[in-house]
PDB file of C-alpha atoms in Angstrom:
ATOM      1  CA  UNK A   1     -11.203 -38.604  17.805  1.00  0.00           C
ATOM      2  CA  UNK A   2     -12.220 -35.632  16.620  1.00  0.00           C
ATOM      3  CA  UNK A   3     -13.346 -34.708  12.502  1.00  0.00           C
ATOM      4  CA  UNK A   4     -11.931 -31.050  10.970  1.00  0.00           C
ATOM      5  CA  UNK A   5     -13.751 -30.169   7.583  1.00  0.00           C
ATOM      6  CA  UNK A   6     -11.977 -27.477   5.448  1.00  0.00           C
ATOM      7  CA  UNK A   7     -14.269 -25.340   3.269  1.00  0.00           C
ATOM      8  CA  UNK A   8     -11.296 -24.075   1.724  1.00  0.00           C
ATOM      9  CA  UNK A   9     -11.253 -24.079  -2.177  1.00  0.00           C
ATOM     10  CA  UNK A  10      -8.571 -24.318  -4.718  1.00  0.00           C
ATOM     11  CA  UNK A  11      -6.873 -20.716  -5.397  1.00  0.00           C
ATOM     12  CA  UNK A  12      -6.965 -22.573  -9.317  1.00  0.00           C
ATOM     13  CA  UNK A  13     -10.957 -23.207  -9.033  1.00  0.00           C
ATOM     14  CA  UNK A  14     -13.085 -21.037 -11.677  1.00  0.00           C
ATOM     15  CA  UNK A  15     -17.075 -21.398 -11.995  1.00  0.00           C
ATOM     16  CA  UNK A  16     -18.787 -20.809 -15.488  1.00  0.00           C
ATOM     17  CA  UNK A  17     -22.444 -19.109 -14.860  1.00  0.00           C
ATOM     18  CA  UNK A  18     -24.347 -19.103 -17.660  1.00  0.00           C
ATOM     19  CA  UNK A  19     -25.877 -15.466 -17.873  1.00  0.00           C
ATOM     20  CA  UNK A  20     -26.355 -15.734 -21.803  1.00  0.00           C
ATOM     21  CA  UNK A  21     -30.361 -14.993 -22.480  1.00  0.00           C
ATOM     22  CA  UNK A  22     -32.055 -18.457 -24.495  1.00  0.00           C
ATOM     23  CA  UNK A  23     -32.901 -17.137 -28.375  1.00  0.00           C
ATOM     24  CA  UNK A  24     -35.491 -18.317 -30.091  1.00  0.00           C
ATOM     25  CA  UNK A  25     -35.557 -18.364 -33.784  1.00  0.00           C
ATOM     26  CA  UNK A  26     -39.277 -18.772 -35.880  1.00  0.00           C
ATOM     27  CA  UNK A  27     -39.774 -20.238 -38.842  1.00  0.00           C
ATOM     28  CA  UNK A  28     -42.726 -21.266 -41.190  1.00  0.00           C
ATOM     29  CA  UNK A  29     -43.218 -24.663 -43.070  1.00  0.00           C
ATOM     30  CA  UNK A  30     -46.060 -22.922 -45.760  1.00  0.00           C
ATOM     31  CA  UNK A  31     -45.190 -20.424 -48.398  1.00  0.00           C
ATOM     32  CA  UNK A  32     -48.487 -19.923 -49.632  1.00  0.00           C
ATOM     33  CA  UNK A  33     -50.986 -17.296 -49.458  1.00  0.00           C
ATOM     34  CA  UNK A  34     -54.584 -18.278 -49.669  1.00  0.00           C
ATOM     35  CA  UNK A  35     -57.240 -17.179 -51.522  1.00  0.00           C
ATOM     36  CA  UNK A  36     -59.779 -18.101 -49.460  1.00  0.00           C
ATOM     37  CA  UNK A  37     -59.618 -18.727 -45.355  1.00  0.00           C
ATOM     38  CA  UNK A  38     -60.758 -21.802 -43.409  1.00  0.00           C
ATOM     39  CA  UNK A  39     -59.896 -24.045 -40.945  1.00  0.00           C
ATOM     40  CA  UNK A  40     -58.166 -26.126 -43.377  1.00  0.00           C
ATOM     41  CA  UNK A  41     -55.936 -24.059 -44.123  1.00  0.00           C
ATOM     42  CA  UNK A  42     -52.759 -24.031 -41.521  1.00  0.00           C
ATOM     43  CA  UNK A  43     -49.199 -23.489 -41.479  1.00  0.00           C
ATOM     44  CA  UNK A  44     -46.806 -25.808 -39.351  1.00  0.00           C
ATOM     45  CA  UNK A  45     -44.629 -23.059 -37.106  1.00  0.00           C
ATOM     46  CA  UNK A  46     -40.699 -23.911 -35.779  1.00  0.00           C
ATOM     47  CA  UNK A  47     -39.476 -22.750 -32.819  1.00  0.00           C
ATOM     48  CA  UNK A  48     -35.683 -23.210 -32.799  1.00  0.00           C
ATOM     49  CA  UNK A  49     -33.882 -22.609 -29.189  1.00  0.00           C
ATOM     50  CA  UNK A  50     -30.408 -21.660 -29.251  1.00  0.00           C
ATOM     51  CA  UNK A  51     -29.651 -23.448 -26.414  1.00  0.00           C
ATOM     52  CA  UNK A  52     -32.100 -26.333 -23.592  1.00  0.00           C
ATOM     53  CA  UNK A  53     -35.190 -24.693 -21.848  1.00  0.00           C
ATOM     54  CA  UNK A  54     -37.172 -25.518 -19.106  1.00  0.00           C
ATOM     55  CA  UNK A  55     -39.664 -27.428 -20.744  1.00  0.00           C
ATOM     56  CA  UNK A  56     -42.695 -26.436 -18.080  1.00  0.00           C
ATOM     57  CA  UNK A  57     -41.872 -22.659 -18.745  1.00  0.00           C
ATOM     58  CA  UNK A  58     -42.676 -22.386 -22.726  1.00  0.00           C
ATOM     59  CA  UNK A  59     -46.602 -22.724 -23.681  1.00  0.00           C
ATOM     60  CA  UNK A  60     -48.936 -22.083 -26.307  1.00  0.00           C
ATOM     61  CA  UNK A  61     -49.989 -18.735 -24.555  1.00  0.00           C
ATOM     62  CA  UNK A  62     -46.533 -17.755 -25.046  1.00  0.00           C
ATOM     63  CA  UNK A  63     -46.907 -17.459 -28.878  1.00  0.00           C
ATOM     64  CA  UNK A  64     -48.331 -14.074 -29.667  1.00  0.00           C
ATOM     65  CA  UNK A  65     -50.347 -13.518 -32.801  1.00  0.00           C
ATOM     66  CA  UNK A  66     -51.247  -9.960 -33.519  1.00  0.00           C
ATOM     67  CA  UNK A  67     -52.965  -8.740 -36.588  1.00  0.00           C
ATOM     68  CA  UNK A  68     -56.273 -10.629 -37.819  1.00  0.00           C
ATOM     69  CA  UNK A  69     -57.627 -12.931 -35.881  1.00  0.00           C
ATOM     70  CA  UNK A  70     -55.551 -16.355 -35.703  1.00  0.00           C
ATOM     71  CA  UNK A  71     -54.759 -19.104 -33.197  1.00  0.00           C
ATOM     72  CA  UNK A  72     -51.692 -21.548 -32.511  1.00  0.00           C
ATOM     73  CA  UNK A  73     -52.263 -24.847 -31.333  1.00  0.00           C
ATOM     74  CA  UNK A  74     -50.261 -28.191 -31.094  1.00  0.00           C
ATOM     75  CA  UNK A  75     -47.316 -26.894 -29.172  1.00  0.00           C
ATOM     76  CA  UNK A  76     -45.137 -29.949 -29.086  1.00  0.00           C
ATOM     77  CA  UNK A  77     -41.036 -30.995 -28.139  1.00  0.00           C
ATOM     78  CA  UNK A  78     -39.659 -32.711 -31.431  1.00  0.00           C
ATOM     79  CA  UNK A  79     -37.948 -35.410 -29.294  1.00  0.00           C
ATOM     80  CA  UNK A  80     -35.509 -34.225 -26.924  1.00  0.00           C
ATOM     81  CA  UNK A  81     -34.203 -31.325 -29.727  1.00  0.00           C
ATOM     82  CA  UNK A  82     -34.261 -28.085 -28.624  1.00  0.00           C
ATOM     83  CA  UNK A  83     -37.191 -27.495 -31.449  1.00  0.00           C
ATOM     84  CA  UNK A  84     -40.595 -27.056 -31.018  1.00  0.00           C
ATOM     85  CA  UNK A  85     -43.291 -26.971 -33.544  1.00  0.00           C
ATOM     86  CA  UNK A  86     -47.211 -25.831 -33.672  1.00  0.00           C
ATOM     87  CA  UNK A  87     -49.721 -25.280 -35.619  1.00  0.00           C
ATOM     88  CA  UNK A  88     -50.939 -21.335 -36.891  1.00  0.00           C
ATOM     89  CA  UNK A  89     -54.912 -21.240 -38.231  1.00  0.00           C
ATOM     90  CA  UNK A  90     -56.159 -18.015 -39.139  1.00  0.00           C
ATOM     91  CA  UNK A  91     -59.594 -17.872 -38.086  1.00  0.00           C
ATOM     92  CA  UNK A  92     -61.834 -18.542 -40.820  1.00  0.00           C
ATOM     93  CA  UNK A  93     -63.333 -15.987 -42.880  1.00  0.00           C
ATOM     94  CA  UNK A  94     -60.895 -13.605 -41.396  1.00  0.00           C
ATOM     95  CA  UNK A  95     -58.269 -12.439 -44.465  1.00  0.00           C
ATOM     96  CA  UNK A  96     -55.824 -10.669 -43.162  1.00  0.00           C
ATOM     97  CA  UNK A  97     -51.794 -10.269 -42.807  1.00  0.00           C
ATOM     98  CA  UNK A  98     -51.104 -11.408 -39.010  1.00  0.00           C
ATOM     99  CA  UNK A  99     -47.499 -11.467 -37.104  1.00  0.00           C
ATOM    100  CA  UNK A 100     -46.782 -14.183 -34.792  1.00  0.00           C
ATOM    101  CA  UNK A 101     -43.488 -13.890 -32.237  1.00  0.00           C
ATOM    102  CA  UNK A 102     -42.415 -14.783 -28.567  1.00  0.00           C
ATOM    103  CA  UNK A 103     -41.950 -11.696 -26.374  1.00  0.00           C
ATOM    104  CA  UNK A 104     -38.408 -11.366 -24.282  1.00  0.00           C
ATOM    105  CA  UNK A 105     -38.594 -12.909 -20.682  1.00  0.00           C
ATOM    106  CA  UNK A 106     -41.999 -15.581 -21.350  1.00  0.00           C
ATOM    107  CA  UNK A 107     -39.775 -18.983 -20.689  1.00  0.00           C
ATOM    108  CA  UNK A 108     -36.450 -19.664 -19.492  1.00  0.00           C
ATOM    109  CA  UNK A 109     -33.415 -21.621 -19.933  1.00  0.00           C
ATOM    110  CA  UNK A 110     -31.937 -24.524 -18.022  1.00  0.00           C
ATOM    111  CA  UNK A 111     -29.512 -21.797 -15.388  1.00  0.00           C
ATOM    112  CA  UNK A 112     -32.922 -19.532 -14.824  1.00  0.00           C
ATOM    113  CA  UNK A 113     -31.888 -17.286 -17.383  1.00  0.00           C
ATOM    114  CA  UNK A 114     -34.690 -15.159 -19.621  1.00  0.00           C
ATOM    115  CA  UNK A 115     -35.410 -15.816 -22.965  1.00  0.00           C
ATOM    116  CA  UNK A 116     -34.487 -12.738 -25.352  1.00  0.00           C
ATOM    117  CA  UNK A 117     -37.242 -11.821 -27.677  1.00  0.00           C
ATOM    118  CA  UNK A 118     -37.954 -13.874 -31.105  1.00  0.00           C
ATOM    119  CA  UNK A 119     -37.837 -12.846 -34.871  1.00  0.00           C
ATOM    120  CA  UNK A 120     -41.487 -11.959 -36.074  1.00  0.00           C
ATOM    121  CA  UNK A 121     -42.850 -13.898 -38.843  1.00  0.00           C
ATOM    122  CA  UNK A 122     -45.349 -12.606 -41.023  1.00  0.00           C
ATOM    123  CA  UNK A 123     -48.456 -14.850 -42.331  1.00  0.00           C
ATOM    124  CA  UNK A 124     -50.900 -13.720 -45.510  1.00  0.00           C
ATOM    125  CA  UNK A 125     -53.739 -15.494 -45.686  1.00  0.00           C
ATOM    126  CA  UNK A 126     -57.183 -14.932 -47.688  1.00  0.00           C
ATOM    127  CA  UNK A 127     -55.550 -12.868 -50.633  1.00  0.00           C
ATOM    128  CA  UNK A 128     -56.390 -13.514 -54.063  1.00  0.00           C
ATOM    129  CA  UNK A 129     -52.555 -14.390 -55.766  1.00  0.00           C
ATOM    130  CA  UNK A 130     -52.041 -10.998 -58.640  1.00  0.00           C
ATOM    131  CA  UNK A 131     -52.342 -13.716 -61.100  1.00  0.00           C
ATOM    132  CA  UNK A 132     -56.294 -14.311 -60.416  1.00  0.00           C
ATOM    133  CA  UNK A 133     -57.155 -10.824 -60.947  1.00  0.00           C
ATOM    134  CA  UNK A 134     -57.748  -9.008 -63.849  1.00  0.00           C
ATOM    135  CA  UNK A 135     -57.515  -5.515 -64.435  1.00  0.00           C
ATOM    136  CA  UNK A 136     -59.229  -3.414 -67.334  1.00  0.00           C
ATOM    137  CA  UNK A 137     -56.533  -1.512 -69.188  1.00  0.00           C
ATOM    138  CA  UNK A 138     -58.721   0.763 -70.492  1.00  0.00           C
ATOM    139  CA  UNK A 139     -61.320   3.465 -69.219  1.00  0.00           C
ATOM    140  CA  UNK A 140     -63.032   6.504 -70.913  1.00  0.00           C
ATOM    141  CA  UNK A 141     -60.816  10.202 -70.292  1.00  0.00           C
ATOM    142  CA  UNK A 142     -63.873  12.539 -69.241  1.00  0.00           C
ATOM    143  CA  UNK A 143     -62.167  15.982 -71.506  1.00  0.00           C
ATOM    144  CA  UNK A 144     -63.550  13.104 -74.277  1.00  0.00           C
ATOM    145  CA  UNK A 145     -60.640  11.160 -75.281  1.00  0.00           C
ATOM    146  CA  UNK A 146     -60.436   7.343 -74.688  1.00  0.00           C
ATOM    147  CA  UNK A 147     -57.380   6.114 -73.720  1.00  0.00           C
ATOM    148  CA  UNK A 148     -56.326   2.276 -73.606  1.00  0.00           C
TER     149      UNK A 148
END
């Protein structure tokens, strides 16, 4: 007896590659900006995927925060969504604005595809809020006339 294999395929056959980059969209739980920094004070970060990841290629170290000094920690899979969320504390003491984003090809998606690059979300912490302050309406004019 003797076996024949065909490797012929179906004129009718199509393949779908996925070549469509993974987006990742930010977003912050907080709204508030702080008057004075600590520890204590953190905001819960989202990362929303447009479409599955490989899990082992996103990290903490794949957040970037630029501007003042500030750290994410707490990376963590809500279930088996395709959202992540972490934690952002500015370092304390440190006031500052900082930025924090995902740059373009840091993780991939489930076909091996690279992720485009995030929205940046901005962060304002240790600012006193324009209703704390106080501002004197009134100074002396040097040519001698007081104005209010």
């Amino acid at each position: 007896a003797r076996l024949q294999f065909s490797t012929a395929l179906s004129d009718n056959a199509s393949h779908l590659v996925d070549t469509t980059a993974p987006v990742v969209t930010i977003t912050r739980a907080g709204t508030h900006v702080l008057s004075t920094v600590s520890a204590a004070h953190t905001d819960t970060l989202s990362f929303t995927f447009s479409e599955g990841i490989d899990t082992s290629t996103f990290t903490a170290a794949d957040i970037v925060v630029s501007g003042s000094a500030g750290t994410v920690s707490g990376l963590a899979r809500v279930g088996t969504t395709n959202v992540w969320t972490a934690t952002f504390t500015p370092a304390g003491g440190m006031s500052g604005d900082y930025t924090v984003s995902i740059a373009a090809g840091l993780l991939k998606d489930l076909a091996g595809n690279d992720n485009a690059a995030s929205n940046d979300v901005a962060e304002r912490h240790g600012f006193a809020s324009l209703s704390s302050m106080s501002i004197n309406s009134s100074y002396e004019d040097r040519s001698g006339c007081l104005a209010r």
